[in-house]
Tab-separated table of C-alpha atoms in Angstrom:
chain	number	residue	atom	x	y	z
U	86	MET	CA	101.666	99.777	83.819
U	87	SER	CA	101.705	97.925	87.139
U	88	MET	CA	105.007	97.084	88.733
U	89	GLN	CA	103.510	94.243	90.753
U	90	LEU	CA	104.566	91.202	88.746
U	91	ASP	CA	104.218	87.698	90.107
U	92	ARG	CA	107.835	86.817	90.865
U	93	HIS	CA	108.219	86.464	94.645
U	94	TYR	CA	110.358	83.785	96.276
U	95	GLU	CA	110.532	83.070	99.984
U	96	GLY	CA	113.577	84.879	101.370
U	97	THR	CA	115.291	85.389	98.015
U	98	ASP	CA	113.407	88.214	96.301
U	99	PHE	CA	116.766	89.997	96.140
U	100	ILE	CA	117.866	87.481	93.478
U	101	THR	CA	115.207	88.964	91.195
U	102	GLY	CA	116.675	92.402	91.920
U	103	LEU	CA	120.159	91.141	91.079
U	104	ARG	CA	118.809	89.975	87.722
U	105	ALA	CA	117.416	93.471	87.168
U	106	ILE	CA	120.834	95.038	87.723
U	107	ALA	CA	122.494	92.461	85.468
U	108	VAL	CA	120.099	92.957	82.563
U	109	PHE	CA	120.242	96.748	82.897
U	110	LEU	CA	124.051	96.635	82.746
U	111	VAL	CA	123.828	94.583	79.547
U	112	PHE	CA	121.343	97.081	78.116
U	113	VAL	CA	123.641	99.990	78.986
U	114	ILE	CA	126.624	98.635	77.052
U	115	HIS	CA	124.585	97.494	74.050
U	116	SER	CA	122.900	100.894	73.842
U	117	GLY	CA	126.221	102.742	73.980
U	118	GLY	CA	125.514	104.331	77.338
U	119	GLY	CA	123.068	107.001	76.237
U	120	GLY	CA	125.699	109.747	76.317
U	121	LEU	CA	127.423	108.647	79.540
U	122	ARG	CA	130.670	107.904	77.709
U	123	ASP	CA	131.093	111.589	76.839
U	124	ILE	CA	130.663	112.867	80.399
U	125	SER	CA	133.718	111.396	82.138
U	126	GLU	CA	136.252	108.581	81.954
U	127	PHE	CA	134.645	106.984	85.022
U	128	LEU	CA	131.222	106.846	83.357
U	129	ASN	CA	132.801	105.616	80.139
U	130	THR	CA	134.287	102.728	82.123
U	131	PHE	CA	130.936	102.186	83.863
U	132	VAL	CA	129.361	101.637	80.440
U	133	ASP	CA	132.134	99.171	79.555
U	134	PHE	CA	131.368	97.272	82.761
U	135	GLY	CA	127.924	96.519	81.376
U	136	LYS	CA	129.434	93.452	79.731
U	137	TYR	CA	129.900	91.880	83.160
U	138	GLY	CA	126.146	91.661	83.621
U	139	VAL	CA	126.486	88.295	81.866
U	140	GLN	CA	128.819	87.034	84.596
U	141	VAL	CA	126.246	88.050	87.220
U	142	PHE	CA	123.643	85.954	85.368
U	143	PHE	CA	125.964	82.937	85.248
U	144	VAL	CA	126.636	83.030	89.006
U	145	ILE	CA	122.891	83.347	89.680
U	146	SER	CA	122.265	80.375	87.360
U	147	GLY	CA	124.742	78.284	89.348
U	148	PHE	CA	122.829	79.167	92.509
U	149	THR	CA	119.547	78.194	90.805
U	150	ILE	CA	120.886	74.806	89.678
U	151	PHE	CA	121.980	73.877	93.209
U	152	PHE	CA	118.804	75.346	94.733
U	153	GLN	CA	116.395	73.374	92.555
U	154	LEU	CA	118.294	70.086	92.708
U	155	SER	CA	118.841	70.355	96.472
U	156	LYS	CA	116.350	72.458	98.395
U	157	GLU	CA	113.425	71.872	96.018
U	158	GLY	CA	114.419	68.238	95.524
U	159	TYR	CA	114.024	68.102	91.750
U	160	SER	CA	115.037	64.920	89.954
U	161	LEU	CA	117.463	65.435	87.071
U	162	ARG	CA	114.721	64.790	84.504
U	163	ARG	CA	112.293	67.201	86.140
U	164	PHE	CA	115.002	69.844	86.561
U	165	LEU	CA	116.098	69.659	82.918
U	166	LEU	CA	112.546	69.716	81.589
U	167	ILE	CA	111.588	72.715	83.716
U	168	ARG	CA	114.767	74.698	82.978
U	169	ILE	CA	114.738	73.994	79.229
U	170	PHE	CA	111.038	74.823	78.936
U	171	ARG	CA	111.694	77.939	81.030
U	172	ILE	CA	114.187	79.202	78.449
U	173	SER	CA	112.705	77.753	75.265
U	174	ILE	CA	109.102	78.949	75.537
U	175	PRO	CA	110.019	82.675	75.388
U	176	TYR	CA	113.168	82.090	73.270
U	177	PHE	CA	111.943	79.981	70.346
U	178	PRO	CA	109.245	82.451	69.200
U	179	VAL	CA	111.913	85.174	68.941
U	180	LEU	CA	114.103	82.883	66.835
U	181	ILE	CA	111.221	81.917	64.547
U	182	PHE	CA	110.029	85.510	64.185
U	183	ILE	CA	113.503	86.713	63.141
U	184	TYR	CA	113.941	83.724	60.802
U	185	ILE	CA	110.678	84.541	59.000
U	186	TYR	CA	111.433	88.277	58.990
U	187	ILE	CA	114.915	87.926	57.461
U	188	ASN	CA	113.835	85.308	54.911
U	189	SER	CA	110.895	87.483	53.882
U	190	GLY	CA	113.261	90.281	52.872
U	191	GLY	CA	113.582	92.087	56.194
U	192	GLU	CA	116.677	94.179	56.905
U	193	GLN	CA	119.425	92.260	58.719
U	194	PHE	CA	120.195	94.031	62.008
U	195	ASN	CA	122.699	91.515	63.406
U	196	GLY	CA	126.311	92.404	62.643
U	197	TRP	CA	127.476	88.868	63.417
U	198	ALA	CA	125.093	87.477	60.803
U	199	ASN	CA	126.554	89.907	58.277
U	200	GLN	CA	130.098	88.969	59.270
U	201	PHE	CA	129.751	85.186	59.258
U	202	ASN	CA	126.815	84.495	56.905
U	203	ASN	CA	126.566	87.544	54.607
U	204	GLY	CA	123.320	88.463	56.332
U	205	THR	CA	121.518	85.231	55.465
U	206	LEU	CA	119.687	83.032	57.960
U	207	SER	CA	119.483	79.352	57.012
U	208	ILE	CA	117.283	76.585	58.372
U	209	ASP	CA	120.481	74.865	59.567
U	210	ASN	CA	121.237	77.934	61.661
U	211	LEU	CA	117.746	77.911	63.157
U	212	LEU	CA	118.011	74.201	64.023
U	213	MET	CA	121.412	74.716	65.662
U	214	HIS	CA	119.844	77.389	67.853
U	215	ILE	CA	116.782	75.315	68.724
U	216	THR	CA	119.048	72.437	69.815
U	217	TYR	CA	121.248	74.845	71.832
U	218	LEU	CA	124.341	73.751	69.896
U	219	ALA	CA	124.975	76.997	68.007
U	220	SER	CA	127.738	78.176	70.346
U	221	PHE	CA	129.981	75.357	69.123
U	222	ASP	CA	130.135	76.775	65.584
U	223	LEU	CA	131.061	80.408	64.835
U	224	LYS	CA	128.928	80.304	61.702
U	225	TYR	CA	125.858	80.043	63.921
U	226	ALA	CA	126.866	81.046	67.460
U	227	ASN	CA	125.350	84.507	67.837
U	228	THR	CA	123.868	85.185	64.435
U	229	ILE	CA	120.112	85.379	64.980
U	230	ILE	CA	119.306	87.557	68.000
U	231	GLY	CA	122.809	88.803	68.795
U	232	VAL	CA	122.885	87.854	72.497
U	233	GLU	CA	121.750	84.221	72.466
U	234	TRP	CA	125.197	82.708	73.045
U	235	THR	CA	124.672	82.987	76.809
U	236	LEU	CA	121.519	80.841	76.684
U	237	HIS	CA	123.361	77.983	75.022
U	238	ILE	CA	126.013	78.165	77.746
U	239	GLU	CA	123.355	78.025	80.469
U	240	VAL	CA	121.728	74.943	78.939
U	241	PHE	CA	125.147	73.270	78.639
U	242	PHE	CA	125.730	73.696	82.365
U	243	TYR	CA	122.174	72.662	83.252
U	244	PHE	CA	123.054	69.284	81.781
U	245	LEU	CA	126.647	69.057	82.996
U	246	ILE	CA	126.231	70.275	86.577
U	247	GLY	CA	122.866	68.539	86.840
U	248	ILE	CA	124.474	65.215	85.932
U	249	LEU	CA	127.477	65.810	88.219
U	250	LEU	CA	125.216	66.650	91.173
U	251	THR	CA	122.683	63.866	90.748
U	252	ARG	CA	125.338	61.209	90.054
U	253	GLY	CA	127.362	62.214	93.099
U	254	HIS	CA	130.447	63.438	91.226
U	255	LEU	CA	129.829	66.951	92.568
U	256	LYS	CA	128.810	66.927	96.221
U	257	GLN	CA	127.382	69.804	98.209
U	258	GLY	CA	130.356	70.115	100.500
U	259	PRO	CA	133.277	72.549	100.657
U	260	LEU	CA	135.950	70.169	99.346
U	261	SER	CA	133.963	68.968	96.333
U	262	ILE	CA	132.779	72.450	95.392
U	263	MET	CA	136.306	73.854	95.760
U	264	PHE	CA	137.740	71.009	93.665
U	265	TRP	CA	135.395	71.649	90.750
U	266	PHE	CA	135.795	75.426	91.102
U	267	VAL	CA	139.581	75.092	90.758
U	268	ILE	CA	139.241	72.687	87.806
U	269	TRP	CA	137.038	75.097	85.868
U	270	LEU	CA	139.180	78.067	86.882
U	271	ILE	CA	142.254	76.315	85.462
U	272	ILE	CA	140.349	75.657	82.230
U	273	ALA	CA	139.390	79.346	82.051
U	274	VAL	CA	142.898	80.718	82.664
U	275	THR	CA	144.291	78.240	80.123
U	276	LEU	CA	141.805	78.711	77.276
U	277	GLY	CA	141.042	82.407	77.750
U	278	PRO	CA	144.509	83.779	76.894
U	279	LEU	CA	144.787	81.433	73.884
U	280	GLY	CA	141.844	83.263	72.365
U	281	TYR	CA	143.288	86.702	72.993
U	282	ILE	CA	146.740	85.925	71.563
U	283	GLY	CA	145.246	84.267	68.488
U	284	THR	CA	146.203	80.633	69.080
U	285	LEU	CA	142.465	79.920	69.174
U	286	ASP	CA	139.743	82.089	67.683
U	287	ARG	CA	138.849	84.696	70.312
U	288	LEU	CA	135.107	84.631	69.595
U	289	ALA	CA	135.042	80.832	69.575
U	290	VAL	CA	136.614	80.810	73.045
U	291	TYR	CA	134.301	83.578	74.245
U	292	TRP	CA	131.052	82.062	72.934
U	293	MET	CA	131.687	78.454	73.957
U	294	PRO	CA	130.933	77.403	77.557
U	295	PHE	CA	134.307	76.200	78.783
U	296	ILE	CA	135.703	79.426	80.285
U	297	TYR	CA	132.552	80.053	82.355
U	298	GLY	CA	132.194	76.846	84.375
U	299	TRP	CA	133.793	78.322	87.489
U	300	MET	CA	131.080	80.998	87.656
U	301	PHE	CA	128.331	78.370	87.824
U	302	ILE	CA	130.231	76.410	90.491
U	303	LEU	CA	130.752	79.679	92.381
U	304	GLY	CA	126.986	80.200	92.377
U	305	GLY	CA	126.584	76.674	93.742
U	306	GLY	CA	129.124	77.442	96.447
U	307	ALA	CA	127.124	80.550	97.336
U	308	PHE	CA	124.019	78.378	97.773
U	309	TYR	CA	125.930	76.027	100.090
U	310	LEU	CA	127.403	78.855	102.219
U	311	ARG	CA	124.066	80.683	102.415
U	312	LYS	CA	122.384	77.514	103.695
U	313	LYS	CA	125.110	76.946	106.307
U	314	MET	CA	125.055	80.581	107.388
U	315	THR	CA	121.313	80.410	108.061
U	316	LEU	CA	121.830	77.440	110.392
U	317	VAL	CA	124.433	79.057	112.655
U	318	ILE	CA	123.568	82.776	112.750
U	319	SER	CA	120.524	84.512	114.214
U	320	SER	CA	118.187	86.359	111.865
U	321	HIS	CA	119.083	89.672	113.537
U	322	LEU	CA	122.785	89.148	112.876
U	323	GLU	CA	122.007	87.949	109.347
U	324	ASN	CA	120.284	91.262	108.619
U	325	ILE	CA	123.254	93.233	109.951
U	326	ILE	CA	125.654	91.202	107.808
U	327	SER	CA	123.295	91.690	104.858
U	328	ASP	CA	123.443	95.473	105.182
U	329	LEU	CA	127.223	95.464	105.561
U	330	GLY	CA	127.587	93.138	102.579
U	331	ILE	CA	125.538	95.420	100.340
U	332	ILE	CA	127.450	98.547	101.402
U	333	VAL	CA	130.844	96.895	100.939
U	334	SER	CA	129.802	95.406	97.576
U	335	ILE	CA	128.691	98.792	96.235
U	336	VAL	CA	131.975	100.378	97.358
U	337	LEU	CA	133.979	97.540	95.791
U	338	ILE	CA	132.146	97.711	92.458
U	339	PHE	CA	132.572	101.464	92.102
U	340	GLY	CA	136.166	101.135	93.298
U	341	LEU	CA	136.781	98.504	90.635
U	342	ILE	CA	135.305	100.772	87.969
U	343	TRP	CA	137.529	103.641	89.167
U	344	LEU	CA	140.625	101.423	89.075
U	345	ASN	CA	139.797	100.521	85.485
U	346	SER	CA	139.194	104.148	84.478
U	347	GLY	CA	141.929	105.414	82.217
U	348	GLY	CA	143.662	102.050	82.249
U	349	LEU	CA	145.024	102.469	85.785
U	350	VAL	CA	145.134	98.711	86.415
U	351	SER	CA	147.044	98.004	83.214
U	352	LYS	CA	149.373	100.926	83.812
U	353	TYR	CA	150.432	100.166	87.375
U	354	LEU	CA	150.200	96.364	87.406
U	355	HIS	CA	151.603	95.964	83.879
U	356	LEU	CA	148.801	93.626	82.797
U	357	ASP	CA	147.507	93.146	79.278
U	358	TRP	CA	143.840	93.553	78.359
U	359	SER	CA	142.947	89.864	78.667
U	360	GLU	CA	144.402	89.678	82.189
U	361	VAL	CA	142.534	92.801	83.281
U	362	HIS	CA	139.315	91.422	81.774
U	363	PHE	CA	139.699	88.147	83.652
U	364	LEU	CA	140.401	89.915	86.966
U	365	ASN	CA	137.299	92.052	86.458
U	366	GLU	CA	135.253	88.920	85.733
U	367	LEU	CA	136.645	87.301	88.864
U	368	PHE	CA	135.900	90.247	91.155
U	369	VAL	CA	132.400	90.853	89.744
U	370	SER	CA	131.585	87.148	90.106
U	371	LEU	CA	132.956	87.007	93.665
U	372	ILE	CA	130.973	90.107	94.641
U	373	THR	CA	127.818	88.560	93.143
U	374	ALA	CA	128.406	85.314	95.048
U	375	THR	CA	129.034	87.252	98.269
U	376	LEU	CA	125.746	89.111	97.843
U	377	ILE	CA	123.931	85.806	97.311
U	378	VAL	CA	125.456	84.417	100.512
U	379	THR	CA	124.865	87.441	102.737
U	380	THR	CA	121.845	89.375	101.443
U	381	ARG	CA	118.567	88.953	103.299
U	382	ASP	CA	115.273	90.414	102.102
U	383	ALA	CA	114.584	91.693	105.621
U	384	GLY	CA	117.783	93.773	105.717
U	385	LYS	CA	117.378	97.560	105.542
U	386	PHE	CA	119.604	98.045	102.514
U	387	SER	CA	118.207	95.086	100.584
U	388	VAL	CA	115.709	97.599	99.197
U	389	VAL	CA	118.382	98.121	96.520
U	390	PHE	CA	117.258	94.729	95.194
U	391	THR	CA	113.686	94.442	96.490
U	392	SER	CA	112.214	97.813	95.524
U	393	LYS	CA	109.207	97.745	93.199
U	394	VAL	CA	111.333	98.974	90.296
U	395	ALA	CA	114.013	96.307	90.848
U	396	LEU	CA	111.483	93.480	91.212
U	397	PHE	CA	109.580	94.701	88.157
U	398	LEU	CA	112.645	94.764	85.908
U	399	GLY	CA	113.978	91.552	87.439
U	400	ALA	CA	110.706	89.748	86.790
U	401	ILE	CA	110.767	90.593	83.083
U	402	SER	CA	114.571	90.329	82.823
U	403	PHE	CA	114.630	87.243	80.596
U	404	SER	CA	112.134	88.628	78.087
U	405	PHE	CA	113.948	91.962	78.336
U	406	TYR	CA	117.253	90.239	77.544
U	407	LEU	CA	115.771	88.503	74.496
U	408	ILE	CA	114.173	91.673	73.128
U	409	HIS	CA	116.534	94.537	73.964
U	410	TYR	CA	119.261	93.967	71.383
U	411	ILE	CA	116.720	93.656	68.575
U	412	ILE	CA	115.220	97.026	69.544
U	413	ILE	CA	118.638	98.691	69.793
U	414	ALA	CA	120.325	97.181	66.722
U	415	SER	CA	117.345	97.636	64.406
U	416	GLU	CA	117.277	101.377	65.267
U	417	ILE	CA	113.544	101.373	65.897
U	418	SER	CA	113.672	104.677	67.814
U	419	TYR	CA	115.063	106.447	64.768
U	420	LYS	CA	112.847	104.687	62.228
U	421	LEU	CA	109.649	105.368	64.188
U	422	PHE	CA	110.359	108.751	65.781
U	423	TYR	CA	113.529	110.040	64.061
U	424	PHE	CA	115.254	110.383	67.429
U	425	GLU	CA	118.984	111.092	67.136
U	426	ASN	CA	120.049	112.443	70.531
U	427	GLN	CA	121.919	109.654	72.379
U	428	THR	CA	120.081	110.126	75.655
U	429	VAL	CA	116.652	110.330	74.009
U	430	VAL	CA	117.408	107.210	71.957
U	431	PHE	CA	118.580	105.404	75.114
U	432	PHE	CA	115.370	106.059	77.026
U	433	SER	CA	113.078	105.486	74.055
U	434	ASN	CA	114.778	102.123	73.424
U	435	LEU	CA	114.447	101.319	77.119
U	436	PHE	CA	110.746	102.184	77.098
U	437	ILE	CA	110.004	100.190	73.925
U	438	THR	CA	111.958	97.207	75.259
U	439	ILE	CA	110.064	97.280	78.556
U	440	VAL	CA	106.659	97.471	76.849
U	441	VAL	CA	107.399	94.572	74.487
U	442	SER	CA	109.041	92.585	77.296
U	443	VAL	CA	106.015	92.913	79.578
U	444	VAL	CA	103.762	91.516	76.838
U	445	TRP	CA	106.278	88.735	76.131
U	446	TYR	CA	106.617	87.986	79.843
U	447	TYR	CA	102.903	87.680	80.529
U	448	PHE	CA	102.117	85.529	77.505
U	449	PHE	CA	105.169	83.288	77.204
U	450	GLU	CA	106.662	83.245	80.722
U	451	GLN	CA	103.525	83.476	82.832
U	452	PHE	CA	100.775	81.951	80.699
U	453	LEU	CA	102.453	79.309	78.493
U	454	TYR	CA	105.426	78.407	80.681
U	455	GLN	CA	103.365	78.098	83.854
U	456	LYS	CA	101.001	75.735	82.045
U	457	ALA	CA	103.969	73.684	80.819
U	458	LYS	CA	105.518	73.647	84.295
U	459	SER	CA	102.259	72.484	85.859
U	460	ALA	CA	102.008	69.708	83.267
U	461	ILE	CA	105.584	68.606	84.006
U	462	ASN	CA	104.945	68.593	87.750
U	463	ARG	CA	101.746	66.570	87.292
U	464	SER	CA	103.522	64.033	85.095
U	465	MET	CA	106.239	63.594	87.730
U	466	THR	CA	103.698	62.710	90.428
U	467	HIS	CA	102.110	59.833	88.500
């Protein structure tokens, strides 16, 4: 299987590598860590940190929104069409496949569907997903694939930030970006705790978009700072800063995991779980934004993100994200091969997910989406 997939972007290949790390972190926590939890408290916490792969994706999405509406000069209509087609073309077939499978008597693998809908999958549910509105109703929010709530949040902010940017309410300057960052941060620190203490439903707060807006704005701020940095610093100095940024970021991430090991943060700072979770989100998001600002493909240590393995996994990351939970939750490794060892199951699930994702990527993301994108671009020039 070739690792040379067609996903290269001038000067920002490392973004693809960041996506690879994010999707692998998500895979690690959903798969249970493949035995890592039993080795040490540090590795147990590392597995827990897999949930923050989602925050990395959200910051990257914020960068993408600003990049396409600014540097690539997309109109709002073109941007929304391209982004929605980009998600929908690989996503809708998964939804339809699961809908047919479950309603044909297939075994329900999604625990949320069992919890909220007694394992059933209605046409109303499917329509709520296709319209990207499912996250606003717990009965539907995450009850088909098991990870789709994040996609509905991304589409929400494609519309909201796209409108704010193109209508001039959000300007690409430090004051405007900081203003909107603070607004969304206030919303997050207000709504988040209400979910954890039970005033609002915790899952409703978690699966709706409102506590994540600051991450998208942070990604936009990273785009702005990266652009300014390129104008005032030589390429040689940029590469030095890139290497330092990667080293410091790795140290900070592993330091953050260590501080969370055994509940050290809660113990010494006297914080409850929701406060620790928010601080972790904040630091992971800030580190991601810093990497976006400082990392240069030409830097020596950027190979962490631009190696063949990283670019391969990053290229298929969206298809991988759509497929991985289905493979894990449906216990395909056991049903096909009777694997029971945690580590063997982990790697067999990883292999199966990669194989299916590559097929999905080439057909839906490369073949169909590229045709749709070309058609959109042609229609915008007439």
